[in-house]
Amino acid sequence: MNMLLKQTLTASVLATMLAGTAFAAPAEAPPAFIKRVADGLITRLKADHNKLQNNPAAVKAIVRQNLDPFVDSQSFTRIVLGTYATNQNSTAAQRAQFEQNFRETLIENYGSAFAKYSNQNYSMRPYKATDSQFPVVTLDFSNNGEKIPVSFQLVDKGTQWKIRNINVSGIDLGLQFRNQFAANVKRNGGNLDKAIATFQPDADAAVKK
């Protein structure tokens, strides 16, 4: 094979790969994605309702299986770290440790929150498509006659959407967790390693703001 033909074939293969990457996009519309995730999680919670009473480990396992795979923990981590997400203010190892710890505590937070709605229903608000790179889908959960709006901010990860932030009753959890983490850094005298090791995001406290 002569050099010109090799170069032509190589260029063709690269162009095909790049084109596939450039045009990769989630097959689902944002509302369909959130409905699938919500229905999957709530179905499991309802089916195992009796087994989940006073069993946080079981709730946590269901959340890990049915919600965690659809959360973009890297994006959520950057939101919560705020200024500490940059190379100037933290190391790659610190950010990785924070993401690992944060993801685990998020599962516990989500588990506690969704367990409250295990026998409840939800309705989806009409979706308004925009040019934003972070589309938002809002569900209204019914709780003893009260509607609790939960908005999911999504990010396009190429083949599927993922959740990068959550807003509950008008409260941006990412920003509230950021404030909580900044306060924890201060409590630890600016020691970032200690702040990361001891940080426990509190969704209930955040929503009550």
PDB file of C-alpha atoms in Angstrom:
ATOM      1  CA  MET A   1       0.000   0.000   0.000  1.00  0.00           C
ATOM      2  CA  ASN A   2       1.561   3.293  -1.066  1.00  0.00           C
ATOM      3  CA  MET A   3       1.970   6.198   1.344  1.00  0.00           C
ATOM      4  CA  LEU A   4      -0.728   8.354  -0.291  1.00  0.00           C
ATOM      5  CA  LEU A   5      -3.323   5.593  -0.002  1.00  0.00           C
ATOM      6  CA  LYS A   6      -2.357   4.982   3.647  1.00  0.00           C
ATOM      7  CA  GLN A   7      -2.753   8.661   4.454  1.00  0.00           C
ATOM      8  CA  THR A   8      -6.114   8.784   2.678  1.00  0.00           C
ATOM      9  CA  LEU A   9      -7.443   5.749   4.564  1.00  0.00           C
ATOM     10  CA  THR A  10      -6.149   7.064   7.888  1.00  0.00           C
ATOM     11  CA  ALA A  11      -7.777  10.432   7.304  1.00  0.00           C
ATOM     12  CA  SER A  12     -11.037   8.732   6.362  1.00  0.00           C
ATOM     13  CA  VAL A  13     -11.063   6.591   9.517  1.00  0.00           C
ATOM     14  CA  LEU A  14     -10.275   9.595  11.732  1.00  0.00           C
ATOM     15  CA  ALA A  15     -12.969  11.676  10.062  1.00  0.00           C
ATOM     16  CA  THR A  16     -15.516   8.912  10.636  1.00  0.00           C
ATOM     17  CA  MET A  17     -14.545   8.634  14.318  1.00  0.00           C
ATOM     18  CA  LEU A  18     -14.702  12.390  14.846  1.00  0.00           C
ATOM     19  CA  ALA A  19     -18.030  12.652  13.074  1.00  0.00           C
ATOM     20  CA  GLY A  20     -19.456   9.920  15.259  1.00  0.00           C
ATOM     21  CA  THR A  21     -18.276  11.754  18.353  1.00  0.00           C
ATOM     22  CA  ALA A  22     -19.511  15.129  17.192  1.00  0.00           C
ATOM     23  CA  PHE A  23     -23.013  13.928  16.412  1.00  0.00           C
ATOM     24  CA  ALA A  24     -23.412  11.549  19.348  1.00  0.00           C
ATOM     25  CA  ALA A  25     -26.429  12.656  21.332  1.00  0.00           C
ATOM     26  CA  PRO A  26     -28.918  11.154  23.781  1.00  0.00           C
ATOM     27  CA  ALA A  27     -31.663   9.229  22.018  1.00  0.00           C
ATOM     28  CA  GLU A  28     -34.249  10.323  24.604  1.00  0.00           C
ATOM     29  CA  ALA A  29     -35.763  13.742  25.054  1.00  0.00           C
ATOM     30  CA  PRO A  30     -35.035  15.192  28.526  1.00  0.00           C
ATOM     31  CA  PRO A  31     -38.580  14.561  29.881  1.00  0.00           C
ATOM     32  CA  ALA A  32     -38.510  10.934  28.704  1.00  0.00           C
ATOM     33  CA  PHE A  33     -35.154  10.409  30.410  1.00  0.00           C
ATOM     34  CA  ILE A  34     -36.322  11.827  33.746  1.00  0.00           C
ATOM     35  CA  LYS A  35     -39.609   9.885  33.567  1.00  0.00           C
ATOM     36  CA  ARG A  36     -37.692   6.650  32.975  1.00  0.00           C
ATOM     37  CA  VAL A  37     -35.353   7.310  35.899  1.00  0.00           C
ATOM     38  CA  ALA A  38     -38.135   8.446  38.253  1.00  0.00           C
ATOM     39  CA  ASP A  39     -40.455   5.576  37.336  1.00  0.00           C
ATOM     40  CA  GLY A  40     -37.691   3.012  37.769  1.00  0.00           C
ATOM     41  CA  LEU A  41     -36.742   4.330  41.191  1.00  0.00           C
ATOM     42  CA  ILE A  42     -40.288   4.849  42.498  1.00  0.00           C
ATOM     43  CA  THR A  43     -41.436   1.432  41.234  1.00  0.00           C
ATOM     44  CA  ARG A  44     -38.679  -0.222  43.236  1.00  0.00           C
ATOM     45  CA  LEU A  45     -39.427   1.863  46.336  1.00  0.00           C
ATOM     46  CA  LYS A  46     -43.134   1.043  46.138  1.00  0.00           C
ATOM     47  CA  ALA A  47     -42.566  -2.661  45.481  1.00  0.00           C
ATOM     48  CA  ASP A  48     -40.252  -2.987  48.482  1.00  0.00           C
ATOM     49  CA  HIS A  49     -42.047  -0.443  50.689  1.00  0.00           C
ATOM     50  CA  ASN A  50     -42.623  -2.787  53.630  1.00  0.00           C
ATOM     51  CA  LYS A  51     -39.050  -4.045  53.542  1.00  0.00           C
ATOM     52  CA  LEU A  52     -37.639  -0.523  53.558  1.00  0.00           C
ATOM     53  CA  GLN A  53     -39.115   0.645  56.834  1.00  0.00           C
ATOM     54  CA  ASN A  54     -36.278   1.401  59.250  1.00  0.00           C
ATOM     55  CA  ASN A  55     -33.866  -0.143  56.772  1.00  0.00           C
ATOM     56  CA  PRO A  56     -31.695   2.691  55.395  1.00  0.00           C
ATOM     57  CA  ALA A  57     -29.204   0.216  53.933  1.00  0.00           C
ATOM     58  CA  ALA A  58     -31.917  -1.257  51.690  1.00  0.00           C
ATOM     59  CA  VAL A  59     -33.070   2.200  50.571  1.00  0.00           C
ATOM     60  CA  LYS A  60     -29.478   3.162  49.862  1.00  0.00           C
ATOM     61  CA  ALA A  61     -28.990   0.037  47.741  1.00  0.00           C
ATOM     62  CA  ILE A  62     -32.061   0.840  45.636  1.00  0.00           C
ATOM     63  CA  VAL A  63     -30.929   4.429  45.110  1.00  0.00           C
ATOM     64  CA  ARG A  64     -27.451   3.239  44.158  1.00  0.00           C
ATOM     65  CA  GLN A  65     -28.896   0.884  41.551  1.00  0.00           C
ATOM     66  CA  ASN A  66     -31.643   3.108  40.166  1.00  0.00           C
ATOM     67  CA  LEU A  67     -30.414   6.695  40.475  1.00  0.00           C
ATOM     68  CA  ASP A  68     -26.654   6.855  40.969  1.00  0.00           C
ATOM     69  CA  PRO A  69     -25.816   5.696  37.392  1.00  0.00           C
ATOM     70  CA  PHE A  70     -27.737   8.689  36.032  1.00  0.00           C
ATOM     71  CA  VAL A  71     -26.006  11.362  38.134  1.00  0.00           C
ATOM     72  CA  ASP A  72     -23.020  13.246  36.734  1.00  0.00           C
ATOM     73  CA  SER A  73     -21.065  13.343  39.973  1.00  0.00           C
ATOM     74  CA  GLN A  74     -18.130  15.162  38.350  1.00  0.00           C
ATOM     75  CA  SER A  75     -20.309  18.103  37.340  1.00  0.00           C
ATOM     76  CA  PHE A  76     -22.100  18.107  40.684  1.00  0.00           C
ATOM     77  CA  THR A  77     -18.719  18.014  42.423  1.00  0.00           C
ATOM     78  CA  ARG A  78     -17.462  21.052  40.509  1.00  0.00           C
ATOM     79  CA  ILE A  79     -20.589  22.987  41.456  1.00  0.00           C
ATOM     80  CA  VAL A  80     -20.187  22.167  45.145  1.00  0.00           C
ATOM     81  CA  LEU A  81     -16.429  22.730  45.289  1.00  0.00           C
ATOM     82  CA  GLY A  82     -16.855  26.173  43.731  1.00  0.00           C
ATOM     83  CA  THR A  83     -13.523  28.001  43.801  1.00  0.00           C
ATOM     84  CA  TYR A  84     -11.862  24.868  45.225  1.00  0.00           C
ATOM     85  CA  ALA A  85     -12.526  23.043  41.931  1.00  0.00           C
ATOM     86  CA  THR A  86      -9.573  24.761  40.231  1.00  0.00           C
ATOM     87  CA  ASN A  87      -5.984  23.534  40.040  1.00  0.00           C
ATOM     88  CA  GLN A  88      -4.872  26.643  41.905  1.00  0.00           C
ATOM     89  CA  ASN A  89      -6.989  25.837  44.977  1.00  0.00           C
ATOM     90  CA  SER A  90      -6.938  22.027  45.124  1.00  0.00           C
ATOM     91  CA  THR A  91      -5.030  19.027  43.810  1.00  0.00           C
ATOM     92  CA  ALA A  92      -6.430  16.375  41.470  1.00  0.00           C
ATOM     93  CA  ALA A  93      -6.185  13.872  44.339  1.00  0.00           C
ATOM     94  CA  GLN A  94      -8.214  16.139  46.631  1.00  0.00           C
ATOM     95  CA  ARG A  95     -10.910  16.619  43.996  1.00  0.00           C
ATOM     96  CA  ALA A  96     -11.083  12.878  43.365  1.00  0.00           C
ATOM     97  CA  GLN A  97     -11.399  12.185  47.105  1.00  0.00           C
ATOM     98  CA  PHE A  98     -14.093  14.821  47.438  1.00  0.00           C
ATOM     99  CA  GLU A  99     -16.066  13.334  44.536  1.00  0.00           C
ATOM    100  CA  GLN A 100     -15.854   9.851  46.041  1.00  0.00           C
ATOM    101  CA  ASN A 101     -17.024  11.037  49.460  1.00  0.00           C
ATOM    102  CA  PHE A 102     -19.656  13.365  48.026  1.00  0.00           C
ATOM    103  CA  ARG A 103     -21.135  10.702  45.762  1.00  0.00           C
ATOM    104  CA  GLU A 104     -21.543   8.355  48.702  1.00  0.00           C
ATOM    105  CA  THR A 105     -23.247  10.957  50.887  1.00  0.00           C
ATOM    106  CA  LEU A 106     -25.471  12.012  47.982  1.00  0.00           C
ATOM    107  CA  ILE A 107     -26.771   8.457  47.761  1.00  0.00           C
ATOM    108  CA  GLU A 108     -27.661   8.619  51.465  1.00  0.00           C
ATOM    109  CA  ASN A 109     -29.327  12.028  51.032  1.00  0.00           C
ATOM    110  CA  TYR A 110     -31.306  10.913  47.990  1.00  0.00           C
ATOM    111  CA  GLY A 111     -32.234   7.676  49.739  1.00  0.00           C
ATOM    112  CA  SER A 112     -33.690   9.511  52.720  1.00  0.00           C
ATOM    113  CA  ALA A 113     -35.533  11.977  50.494  1.00  0.00           C
ATOM    114  CA  PHE A 114     -37.048   9.469  48.084  1.00  0.00           C
ATOM    115  CA  ALA A 115     -37.972   7.039  50.844  1.00  0.00           C
ATOM    116  CA  LYS A 116     -40.442   9.686  52.052  1.00  0.00           C
ATOM    117  CA  TYR A 117     -42.177   9.515  48.664  1.00  0.00           C
ATOM    118  CA  SER A 118     -42.176   5.747  48.273  1.00  0.00           C
ATOM    119  CA  ASN A 119     -45.980   5.621  48.339  1.00  0.00           C
ATOM    120  CA  GLN A 120     -46.520   8.947  46.611  1.00  0.00           C
ATOM    121  CA  ASN A 121     -47.095   9.950  43.007  1.00  0.00           C
ATOM    122  CA  TYR A 122     -45.729  12.696  40.825  1.00  0.00           C
ATOM    123  CA  SER A 123     -46.763  14.733  37.821  1.00  0.00           C
ATOM    124  CA  MET A 124     -44.472  16.202  35.206  1.00  0.00           C
ATOM    125  CA  ARG A 125     -44.683  19.865  34.302  1.00  0.00           C
ATOM    126  CA  PRO A 126     -44.830  20.771  30.604  1.00  0.00           C
ATOM    127  CA  TYR A 127     -41.297  20.774  29.262  1.00  0.00           C
ATOM    128  CA  LYS A 128     -40.027  23.897  27.558  1.00  0.00           C
ATOM    129  CA  ALA A 129     -37.095  23.258  25.242  1.00  0.00           C
ATOM    130  CA  THR A 130     -34.497  26.020  25.223  1.00  0.00           C
ATOM    131  CA  ASP A 131     -31.045  26.614  23.799  1.00  0.00           C
ATOM    132  CA  SER A 132     -29.491  26.035  27.215  1.00  0.00           C
ATOM    133  CA  GLN A 133     -26.833  23.351  27.380  1.00  0.00           C
ATOM    134  CA  PHE A 134     -28.380  22.315  30.711  1.00  0.00           C
ATOM    135  CA  PRO A 135     -32.082  21.539  30.120  1.00  0.00           C
ATOM    136  CA  VAL A 136     -34.358  21.371  33.153  1.00  0.00           C
ATOM    137  CA  VAL A 137     -37.225  18.947  33.790  1.00  0.00           C
ATOM    138  CA  THR A 138     -39.526  19.529  36.769  1.00  0.00           C
ATOM    139  CA  LEU A 139     -41.607  16.953  38.619  1.00  0.00           C
ATOM    140  CA  ASP A 140     -44.224  17.778  41.244  1.00  0.00           C
ATOM    141  CA  PHE A 141     -44.249  15.133  43.966  1.00  0.00           C
ATOM    142  CA  SER A 142     -47.479  14.820  45.951  1.00  0.00           C
ATOM    143  CA  ASN A 143     -46.965  14.652  49.707  1.00  0.00           C
ATOM    144  CA  ASN A 144     -50.089  14.685  51.889  1.00  0.00           C
ATOM    145  CA  GLY A 145     -51.861  16.998  49.474  1.00  0.00           C
ATOM    146  CA  GLU A 146     -48.844  19.270  49.090  1.00  0.00           C
ATOM    147  CA  LYS A 147     -46.925  19.495  45.840  1.00  0.00           C
ATOM    148  CA  ILE A 148     -43.146  19.456  46.156  1.00  0.00           C
ATOM    149  CA  PRO A 149     -41.486  20.675  42.931  1.00  0.00           C
ATOM    150  CA  VAL A 150     -38.196  18.970  42.134  1.00  0.00           C
ATOM    151  CA  SER A 151     -36.276  20.249  39.107  1.00  0.00           C
ATOM    152  CA  PHE A 152     -33.541  18.178  37.524  1.00  0.00           C
ATOM    153  CA  GLN A 153     -30.844  20.035  35.598  1.00  0.00           C
ATOM    154  CA  LEU A 154     -29.349  17.775  32.939  1.00  0.00           C
ATOM    155  CA  VAL A 155     -26.150  17.614  30.947  1.00  0.00           C
ATOM    156  CA  ASP A 156     -25.571  15.863  27.621  1.00  0.00           C
ATOM    157  CA  LYS A 157     -22.957  13.127  28.128  1.00  0.00           C
ATOM    158  CA  GLY A 158     -22.956  12.027  24.494  1.00  0.00           C
ATOM    159  CA  THR A 159     -25.092   8.889  24.601  1.00  0.00           C
ATOM    160  CA  GLN A 160     -27.438   9.790  27.424  1.00  0.00           C
ATOM    161  CA  TRP A 161     -28.461  12.618  29.710  1.00  0.00           C
ATOM    162  CA  LYS A 162     -27.205  12.788  33.264  1.00  0.00           C
ATOM    163  CA  ILE A 163     -28.333  14.822  36.250  1.00  0.00           C
ATOM    164  CA  ARG A 164     -25.850  17.555  37.195  1.00  0.00           C
ATOM    165  CA  ASN A 165     -27.877  19.449  39.792  1.00  0.00           C
ATOM    166  CA  ILE A 166     -31.226  19.369  41.601  1.00  0.00           C
ATOM    167  CA  ASN A 167     -33.524  22.150  42.737  1.00  0.00           C
ATOM    168  CA  VAL A 168     -36.137  21.408  45.418  1.00  0.00           C
ATOM    169  CA  SER A 169     -38.934  23.908  46.049  1.00  0.00           C
ATOM    170  CA  GLY A 170     -36.865  26.671  44.490  1.00  0.00           C
ATOM    171  CA  ILE A 171     -33.718  25.778  46.463  1.00  0.00           C
ATOM    172  CA  ASP A 172     -30.605  25.046  44.392  1.00  0.00           C
ATOM    173  CA  LEU A 173     -29.028  22.081  46.179  1.00  0.00           C
ATOM    174  CA  GLY A 174     -25.688  22.476  44.394  1.00  0.00           C
ATOM    175  CA  LEU A 175     -25.289  26.039  45.620  1.00  0.00           C
ATOM    176  CA  GLN A 176     -26.518  25.194  49.120  1.00  0.00           C
ATOM    177  CA  PHE A 177     -24.046  22.310  49.339  1.00  0.00           C
ATOM    178  CA  ARG A 178     -21.349  24.722  48.134  1.00  0.00           C
ATOM    179  CA  ASN A 179     -22.157  27.071  51.020  1.00  0.00           C
ATOM    180  CA  GLN A 180     -22.099  24.139  53.447  1.00  0.00           C
ATOM    181  CA  PHE A 181     -18.709  23.006  52.165  1.00  0.00           C
ATOM    182  CA  ALA A 182     -17.233  26.525  52.316  1.00  0.00           C
ATOM    183  CA  ALA A 183     -18.421  26.755  55.934  1.00  0.00           C
ATOM    184  CA  ASN A 184     -16.796  23.401  56.659  1.00  0.00           C
ATOM    185  CA  VAL A 185     -13.500  24.600  55.201  1.00  0.00           C
ATOM    186  CA  LYS A 186     -13.692  27.600  57.510  1.00  0.00           C
ATOM    187  CA  ARG A 187     -14.473  25.416  60.533  1.00  0.00           C
ATOM    188  CA  ASN A 188     -11.365  23.388  59.738  1.00  0.00           C
ATOM    189  CA  GLY A 189      -9.137  26.451  59.636  1.00  0.00           C
ATOM    190  CA  GLY A 190      -8.748  26.316  55.861  1.00  0.00           C
ATOM    191  CA  ASN A 191      -7.391  22.757  55.919  1.00  0.00           C
ATOM    192  CA  LEU A 192      -8.900  21.360  52.715  1.00  0.00           C
ATOM    193  CA  ASP A 193      -8.044  17.727  53.453  1.00  0.00           C
ATOM    194  CA  LYS A 194      -9.856  17.851  56.792  1.00  0.00           C
ATOM    195  CA  ALA A 195     -12.785  19.700  55.230  1.00  0.00           C
ATOM    196  CA  ILE A 196     -13.127  17.032  52.526  1.00  0.00           C
ATOM    197  CA  ALA A 197     -12.858  14.187  55.025  1.00  0.00           C
ATOM    198  CA  THR A 198     -15.518  15.612  57.343  1.00  0.00           C
ATOM    199  CA  PHE A 199     -17.971  17.134  54.857  1.00  0.00           C
ATOM    200  CA  GLN A 200     -21.531  15.815  55.155  1.00  0.00           C
ATOM    201  CA  PRO A 201     -23.943  17.586  52.766  1.00  0.00           C
ATOM    202  CA  ASP A 202     -27.289  18.066  54.470  1.00  0.00           C
ATOM    203  CA  ALA A 203     -30.162  18.146  51.962  1.00  0.00           C
ATOM    204  CA  ASP A 204     -32.798  18.713  54.645  1.00  0.00           C
ATOM    205  CA  ALA A 205     -30.972  21.761  55.979  1.00  0.00           C
ATOM    206  CA  ALA A 206     -30.444  23.020  52.440  1.00  0.00           C
ATOM    207  CA  VAL A 207     -34.127  22.790  51.541  1.00  0.00           C
ATOM    208  CA  LYS A 208     -35.138  24.603  54.728  1.00  0.00           C
ATOM    209  CA  LYS A 209     -33.067  27.660  53.732  1.00  0.00           C
TER     210      LYS A 209
END
